[in-house]
Coordinates of C-alpha atoms in Angstrom, one line a residue:
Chain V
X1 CA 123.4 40.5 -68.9
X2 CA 124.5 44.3 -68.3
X3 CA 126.0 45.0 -72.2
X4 CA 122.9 43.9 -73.3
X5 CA 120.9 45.7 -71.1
X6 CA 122.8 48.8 -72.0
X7 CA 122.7 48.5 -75.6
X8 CA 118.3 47.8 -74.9
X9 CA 118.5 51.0 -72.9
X10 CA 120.5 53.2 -75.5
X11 CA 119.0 51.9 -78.3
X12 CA 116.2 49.7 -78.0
X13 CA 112.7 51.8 -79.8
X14 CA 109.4 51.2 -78.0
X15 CA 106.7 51.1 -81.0
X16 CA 103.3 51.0 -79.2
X17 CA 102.1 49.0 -76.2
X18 CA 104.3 45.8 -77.1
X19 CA 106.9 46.7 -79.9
X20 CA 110.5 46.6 -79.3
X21 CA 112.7 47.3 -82.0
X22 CA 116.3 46.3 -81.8
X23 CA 116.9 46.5 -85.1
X24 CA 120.4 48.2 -84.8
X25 CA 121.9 45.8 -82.8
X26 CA 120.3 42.2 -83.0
X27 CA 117.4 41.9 -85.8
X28 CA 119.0 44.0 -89.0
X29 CA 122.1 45.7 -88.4
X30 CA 124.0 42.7 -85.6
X31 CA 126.7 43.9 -83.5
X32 CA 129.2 41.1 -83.5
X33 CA 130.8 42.0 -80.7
X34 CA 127.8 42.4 -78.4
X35 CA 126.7 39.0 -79.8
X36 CA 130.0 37.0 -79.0
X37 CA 129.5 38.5 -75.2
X38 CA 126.2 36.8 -75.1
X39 CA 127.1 34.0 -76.5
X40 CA 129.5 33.3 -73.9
X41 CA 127.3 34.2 -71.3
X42 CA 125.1 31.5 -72.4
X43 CA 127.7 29.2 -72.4
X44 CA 128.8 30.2 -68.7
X45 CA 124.8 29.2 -67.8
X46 CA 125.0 26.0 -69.3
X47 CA 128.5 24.8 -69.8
X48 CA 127.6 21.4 -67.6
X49 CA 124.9 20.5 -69.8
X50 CA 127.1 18.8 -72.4
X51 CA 125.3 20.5 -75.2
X52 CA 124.9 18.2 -78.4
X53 CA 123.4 20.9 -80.6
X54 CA 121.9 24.5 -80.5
X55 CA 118.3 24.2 -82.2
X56 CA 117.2 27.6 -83.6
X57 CA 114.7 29.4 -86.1
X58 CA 115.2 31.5 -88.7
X59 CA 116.0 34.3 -89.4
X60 CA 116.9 36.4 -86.8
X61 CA 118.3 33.6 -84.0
X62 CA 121.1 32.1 -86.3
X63 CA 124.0 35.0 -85.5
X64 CA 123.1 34.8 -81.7
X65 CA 123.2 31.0 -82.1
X66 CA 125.7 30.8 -84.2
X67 CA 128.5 33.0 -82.0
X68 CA 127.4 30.8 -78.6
X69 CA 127.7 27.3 -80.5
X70 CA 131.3 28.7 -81.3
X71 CA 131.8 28.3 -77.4
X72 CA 130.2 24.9 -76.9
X73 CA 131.8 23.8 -80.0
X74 CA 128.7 22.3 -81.5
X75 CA 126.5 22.2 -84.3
X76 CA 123.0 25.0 -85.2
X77 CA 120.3 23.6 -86.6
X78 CA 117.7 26.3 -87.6
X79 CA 114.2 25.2 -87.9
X80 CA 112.8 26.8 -91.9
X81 CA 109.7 28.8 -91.8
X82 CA 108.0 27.1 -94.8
X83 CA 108.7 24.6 -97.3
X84 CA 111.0 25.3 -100.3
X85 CA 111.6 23.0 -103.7
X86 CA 114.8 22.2 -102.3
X87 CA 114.1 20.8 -98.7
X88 CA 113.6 17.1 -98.3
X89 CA 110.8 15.5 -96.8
X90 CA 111.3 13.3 -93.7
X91 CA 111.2 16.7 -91.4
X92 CA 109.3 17.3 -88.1
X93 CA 107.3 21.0 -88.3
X94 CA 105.0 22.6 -85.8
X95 CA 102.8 25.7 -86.3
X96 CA 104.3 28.9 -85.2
X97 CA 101.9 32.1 -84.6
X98 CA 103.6 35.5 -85.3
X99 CA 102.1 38.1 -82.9
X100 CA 104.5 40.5 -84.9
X101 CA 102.9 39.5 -88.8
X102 CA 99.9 38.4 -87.8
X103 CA 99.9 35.1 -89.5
X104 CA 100.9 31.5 -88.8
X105 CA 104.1 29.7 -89.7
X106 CA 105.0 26.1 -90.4
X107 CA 108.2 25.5 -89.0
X108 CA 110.5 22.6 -89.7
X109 CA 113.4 20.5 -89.2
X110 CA 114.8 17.8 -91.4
X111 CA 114.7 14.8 -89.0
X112 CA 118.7 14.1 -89.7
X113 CA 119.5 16.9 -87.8
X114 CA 118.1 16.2 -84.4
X115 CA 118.7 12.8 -83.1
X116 CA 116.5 10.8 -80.7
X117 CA 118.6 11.5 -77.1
X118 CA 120.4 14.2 -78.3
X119 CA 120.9 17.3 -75.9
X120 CA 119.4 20.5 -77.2
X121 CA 119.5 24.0 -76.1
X122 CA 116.9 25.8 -77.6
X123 CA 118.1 29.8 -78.6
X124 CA 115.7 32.7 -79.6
X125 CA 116.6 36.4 -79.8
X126 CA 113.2 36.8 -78.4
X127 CA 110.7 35.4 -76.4
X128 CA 107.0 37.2 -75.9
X129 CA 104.3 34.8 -75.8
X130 CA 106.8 31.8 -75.9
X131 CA 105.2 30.6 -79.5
X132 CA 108.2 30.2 -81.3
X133 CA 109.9 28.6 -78.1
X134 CA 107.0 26.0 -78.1
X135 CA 107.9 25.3 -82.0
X136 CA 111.0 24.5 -81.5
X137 CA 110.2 22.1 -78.1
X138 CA 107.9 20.8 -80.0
X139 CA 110.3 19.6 -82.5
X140 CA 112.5 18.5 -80.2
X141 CA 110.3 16.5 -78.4
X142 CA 109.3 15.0 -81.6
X143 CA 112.6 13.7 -82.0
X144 CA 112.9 12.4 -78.9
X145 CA 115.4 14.8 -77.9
X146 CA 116.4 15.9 -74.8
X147 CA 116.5 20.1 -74.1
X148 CA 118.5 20.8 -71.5
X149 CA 117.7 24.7 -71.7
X150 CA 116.4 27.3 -73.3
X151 CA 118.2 30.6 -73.9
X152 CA 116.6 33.9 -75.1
X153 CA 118.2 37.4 -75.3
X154 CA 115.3 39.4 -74.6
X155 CA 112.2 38.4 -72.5
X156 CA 109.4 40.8 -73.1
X157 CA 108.2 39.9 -69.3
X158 CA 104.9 41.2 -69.6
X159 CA 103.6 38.9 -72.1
X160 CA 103.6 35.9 -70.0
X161 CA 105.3 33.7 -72.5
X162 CA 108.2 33.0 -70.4
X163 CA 106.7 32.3 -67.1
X164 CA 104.6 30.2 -68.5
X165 CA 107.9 27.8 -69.7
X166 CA 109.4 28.6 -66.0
X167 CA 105.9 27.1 -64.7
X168 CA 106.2 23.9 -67.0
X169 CA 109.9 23.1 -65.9
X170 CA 111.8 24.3 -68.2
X171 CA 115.0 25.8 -67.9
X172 CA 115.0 29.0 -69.2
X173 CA 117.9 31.9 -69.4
X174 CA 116.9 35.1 -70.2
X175 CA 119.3 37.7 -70.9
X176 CA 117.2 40.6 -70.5
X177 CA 113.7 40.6 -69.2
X178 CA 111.6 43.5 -70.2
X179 CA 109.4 44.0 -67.2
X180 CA 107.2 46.9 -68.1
X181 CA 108.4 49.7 -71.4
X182 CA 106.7 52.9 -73.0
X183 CA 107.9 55.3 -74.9
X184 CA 109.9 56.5 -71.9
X185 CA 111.4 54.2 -70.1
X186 CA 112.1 50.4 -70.6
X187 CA 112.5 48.5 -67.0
X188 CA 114.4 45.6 -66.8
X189 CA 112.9 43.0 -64.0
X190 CA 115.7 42.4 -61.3
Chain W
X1 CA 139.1 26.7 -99.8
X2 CA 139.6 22.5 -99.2
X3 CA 137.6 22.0 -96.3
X4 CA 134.7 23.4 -97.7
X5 CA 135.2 21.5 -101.3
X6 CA 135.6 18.1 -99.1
X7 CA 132.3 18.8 -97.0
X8 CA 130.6 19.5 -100.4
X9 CA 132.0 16.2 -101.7
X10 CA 131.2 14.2 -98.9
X11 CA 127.7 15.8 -97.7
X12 CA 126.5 17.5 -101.3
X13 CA 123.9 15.7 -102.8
X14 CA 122.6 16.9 -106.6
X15 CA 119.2 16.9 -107.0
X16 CA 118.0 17.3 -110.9
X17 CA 120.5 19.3 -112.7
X18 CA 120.9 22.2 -111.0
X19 CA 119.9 21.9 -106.8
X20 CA 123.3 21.1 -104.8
X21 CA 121.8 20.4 -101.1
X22 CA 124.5 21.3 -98.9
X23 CA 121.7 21.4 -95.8
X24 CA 124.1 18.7 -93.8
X25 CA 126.6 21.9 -92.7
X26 CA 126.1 25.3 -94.7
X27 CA 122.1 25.5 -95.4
X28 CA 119.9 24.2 -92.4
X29 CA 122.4 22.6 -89.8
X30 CA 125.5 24.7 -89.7
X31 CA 128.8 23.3 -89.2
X32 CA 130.1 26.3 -87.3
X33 CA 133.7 25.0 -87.0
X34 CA 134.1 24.8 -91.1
X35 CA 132.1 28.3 -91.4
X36 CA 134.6 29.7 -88.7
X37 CA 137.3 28.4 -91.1
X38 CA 135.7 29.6 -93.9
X39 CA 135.6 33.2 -92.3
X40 CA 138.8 33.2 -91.7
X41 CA 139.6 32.5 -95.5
X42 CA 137.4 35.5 -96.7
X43 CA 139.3 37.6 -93.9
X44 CA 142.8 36.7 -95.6
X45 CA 141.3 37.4 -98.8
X46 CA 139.9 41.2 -98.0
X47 CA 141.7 41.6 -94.9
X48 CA 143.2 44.7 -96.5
X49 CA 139.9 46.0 -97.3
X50 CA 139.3 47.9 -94.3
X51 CA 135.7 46.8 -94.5
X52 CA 133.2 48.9 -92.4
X53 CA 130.5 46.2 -92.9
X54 CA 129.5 43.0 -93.7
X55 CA 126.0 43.1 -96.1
X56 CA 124.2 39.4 -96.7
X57 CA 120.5 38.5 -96.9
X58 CA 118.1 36.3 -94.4
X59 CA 118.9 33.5 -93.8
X60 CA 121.2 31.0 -94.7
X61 CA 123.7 33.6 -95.4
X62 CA 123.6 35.2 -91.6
X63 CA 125.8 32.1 -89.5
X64 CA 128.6 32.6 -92.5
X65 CA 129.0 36.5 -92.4
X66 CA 128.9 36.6 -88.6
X67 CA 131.7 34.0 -88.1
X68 CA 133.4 36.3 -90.8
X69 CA 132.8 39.5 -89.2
X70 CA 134.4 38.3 -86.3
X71 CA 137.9 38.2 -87.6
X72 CA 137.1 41.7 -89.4
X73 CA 135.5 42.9 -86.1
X74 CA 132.6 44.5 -87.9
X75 CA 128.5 44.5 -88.0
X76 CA 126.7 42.3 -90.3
X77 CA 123.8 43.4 -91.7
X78 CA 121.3 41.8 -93.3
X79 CA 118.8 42.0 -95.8
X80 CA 115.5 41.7 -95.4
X81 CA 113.1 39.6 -97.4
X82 CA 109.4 41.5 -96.9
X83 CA 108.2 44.0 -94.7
X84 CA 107.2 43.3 -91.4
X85 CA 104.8 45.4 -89.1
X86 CA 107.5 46.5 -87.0
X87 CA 109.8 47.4 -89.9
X88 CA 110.8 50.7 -90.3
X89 CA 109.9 53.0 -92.8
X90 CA 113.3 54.8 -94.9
X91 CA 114.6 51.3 -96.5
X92 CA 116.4 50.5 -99.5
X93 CA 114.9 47.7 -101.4
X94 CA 115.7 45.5 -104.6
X95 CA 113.9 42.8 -105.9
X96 CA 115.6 39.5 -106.2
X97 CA 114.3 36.2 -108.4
X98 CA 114.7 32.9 -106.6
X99 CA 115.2 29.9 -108.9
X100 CA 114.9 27.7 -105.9
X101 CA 111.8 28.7 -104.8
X102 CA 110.0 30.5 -108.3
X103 CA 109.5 33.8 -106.9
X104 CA 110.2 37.2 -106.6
X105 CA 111.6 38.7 -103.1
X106 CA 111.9 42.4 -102.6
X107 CA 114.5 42.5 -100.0
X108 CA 115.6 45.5 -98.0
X109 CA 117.9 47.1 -95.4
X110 CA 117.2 50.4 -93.2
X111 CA 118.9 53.6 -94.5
X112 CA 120.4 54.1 -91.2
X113 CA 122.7 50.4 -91.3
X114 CA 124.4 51.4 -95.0
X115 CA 125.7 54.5 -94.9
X116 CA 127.4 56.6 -98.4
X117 CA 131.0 56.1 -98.2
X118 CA 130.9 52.7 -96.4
X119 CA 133.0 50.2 -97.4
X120 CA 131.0 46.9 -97.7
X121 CA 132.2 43.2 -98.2
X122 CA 128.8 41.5 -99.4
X123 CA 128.2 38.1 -98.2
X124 CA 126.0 34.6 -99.6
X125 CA 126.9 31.3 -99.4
X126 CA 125.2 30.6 -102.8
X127 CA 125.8 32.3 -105.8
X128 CA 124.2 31.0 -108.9
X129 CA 122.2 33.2 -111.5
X130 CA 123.6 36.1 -109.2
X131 CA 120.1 37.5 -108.8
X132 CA 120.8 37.9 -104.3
X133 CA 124.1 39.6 -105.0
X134 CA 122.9 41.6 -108.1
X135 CA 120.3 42.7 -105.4
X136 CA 122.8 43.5 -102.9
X137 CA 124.9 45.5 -104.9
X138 CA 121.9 47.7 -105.8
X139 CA 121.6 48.3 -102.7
X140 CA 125.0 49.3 -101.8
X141 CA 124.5 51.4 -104.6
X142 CA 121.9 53.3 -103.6
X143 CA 123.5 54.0 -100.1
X144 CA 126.3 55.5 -102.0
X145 CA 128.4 52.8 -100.1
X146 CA 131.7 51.4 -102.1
X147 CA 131.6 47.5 -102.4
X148 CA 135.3 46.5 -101.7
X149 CA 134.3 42.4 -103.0
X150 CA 131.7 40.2 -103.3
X151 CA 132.4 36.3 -101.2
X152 CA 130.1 33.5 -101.5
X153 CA 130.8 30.0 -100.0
X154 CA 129.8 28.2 -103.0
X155 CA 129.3 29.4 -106.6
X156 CA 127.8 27.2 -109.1
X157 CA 129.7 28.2 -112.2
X158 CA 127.8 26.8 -114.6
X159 CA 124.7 28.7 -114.0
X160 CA 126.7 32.0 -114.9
X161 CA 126.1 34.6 -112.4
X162 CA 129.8 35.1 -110.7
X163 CA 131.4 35.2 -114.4
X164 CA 129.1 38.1 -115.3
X165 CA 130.0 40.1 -111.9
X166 CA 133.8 39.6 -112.8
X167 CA 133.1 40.7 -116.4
X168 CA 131.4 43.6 -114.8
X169 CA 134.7 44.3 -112.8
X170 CA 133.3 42.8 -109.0
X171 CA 136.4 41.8 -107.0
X172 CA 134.4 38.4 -106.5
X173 CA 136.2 35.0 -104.2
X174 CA 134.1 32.1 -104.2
X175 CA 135.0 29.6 -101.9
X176 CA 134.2 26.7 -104.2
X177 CA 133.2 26.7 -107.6
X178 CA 131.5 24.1 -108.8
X179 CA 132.0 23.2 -112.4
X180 CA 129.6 20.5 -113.1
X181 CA 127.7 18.3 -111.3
X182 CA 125.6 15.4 -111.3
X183 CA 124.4 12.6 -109.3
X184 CA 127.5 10.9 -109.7
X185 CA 130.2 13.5 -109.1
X186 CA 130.9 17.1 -108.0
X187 CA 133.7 18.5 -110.2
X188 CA 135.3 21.7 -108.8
X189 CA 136.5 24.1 -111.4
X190 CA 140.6 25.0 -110.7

């Protein structure tokens, strides 16, 4: 998706071997705009798949999910990172690693929210390993759901995490893939 | 704004005295059609404001300021609740109480996405005790940006925090204030 790969190229920040910081555009400061593009972009990809409801997590994926469920006219159910005095019980969860904190997550979804034969698309701003992605298909599988696809913005290729869900089957947009970055240059697989 | 007060009636469930759970469309699955309506009520309300950005905190407050940005056709930013690894140094910060979950947050946003003279429409979907948007405003504050109003989806006006910003002068629109509540009945104040 060229915007996107533009805004990645003017302002994306390479921080060590396997940092990318996008913070002015898509993790802190989002550009709406940009965001709306993508989201019908996404919506181009899977506009046949008669979407029921775009499963996220927090905190990052809600405005990209959020601006593409406008198209498809559905729902966005973010999965929580922990538990909090308010959240009812009855919820599925699934361990999340963060290669970026260093810690592990428990991720969760009240179980009203995602019905058994529903059709999911699963949305990340990122995908590196794939952990979160896994999260969130485990869920979904949990519930007996059915993902038709998963969308990500930007696929840090060299980490594997994608091609590893393209190996199992799943059908995965990306709208950027990172094949190879350094401080200099960030190269976008064709 | 009605078709948020009906959703809260219908969905809203009171837990104790003082939780409204409002995860059915506004806290956990998003109802993106009301929020987009609900944007669009804000934007009538500041639409003269010549806003520069929109300012919220992770996460529930993220899908409603970026379906209000829209109609503005501004960034969102949001605030941050900890430091990650790949944060950036050069952040203003604020600590915030949560009476949900019993703890102290220091939240913060990069110096570069607030900048002095901005003029900033701060975003929540809860205000309560006002501790998120007492926190927001210091933040605006110390990026020398102006805060043109304060909009929150729902304020719970018996706990006291919006009447002490419009004491203090805050050009503050809540969507829906909620008067009292129990198990039996939501009363909206006029």
């Amino acid at each position: 998706m060229e915007a996107l790969k533009r805004s990645i190229t003017q302002y994306g920040q390479v921080v060590g071997t396997d940092v990318l910081k996008v913070d002015g555009f898509l993790n802190h400061r989002l550009d709406v705009s940009l965001l709306a593009q993508m989201g019908r972009d996404v919506y181009d990809h899977f506009s046949d798949c008669d979407v029921d409801e775009i499963v996220t997590i927090e905190a990052s994926g809600i405005g990209y999910a959020v601006l593409t469920a406008q198209f498809f006219n559905c729902p966005v159910v973010f999965a929580k990172k922990k538990g909090a005095r308010n959240q009812a019980e009855g919820v599925y969860t699934a361990t999340v690693h963060s290669f970026t904190h260093g810690n592990d997550n428990v991720v969760a979804v009240d179980k009203r929210y995602i019905r058994p034969g529903d059709k999911v698309l699963v949305m990340d701003d990122f995908l590196a390993h794939g952990e979160a992605v896994r999260g969130l298909l485990s869920i979904c599988e949990q519930a007996g759901a059915e993902v038709v696809g998963v969308a990500c913005a930007i696929e840090k290729g060299f980490q594997g995490g994608g091609d590893e869900l393209r190996a199992k089957g799943v059908n995965l947009y990306s709208q950027a893939i990172v094949e190879r970055m350094d401080e200099h240059e960030i190269v976008f697989r064709d």
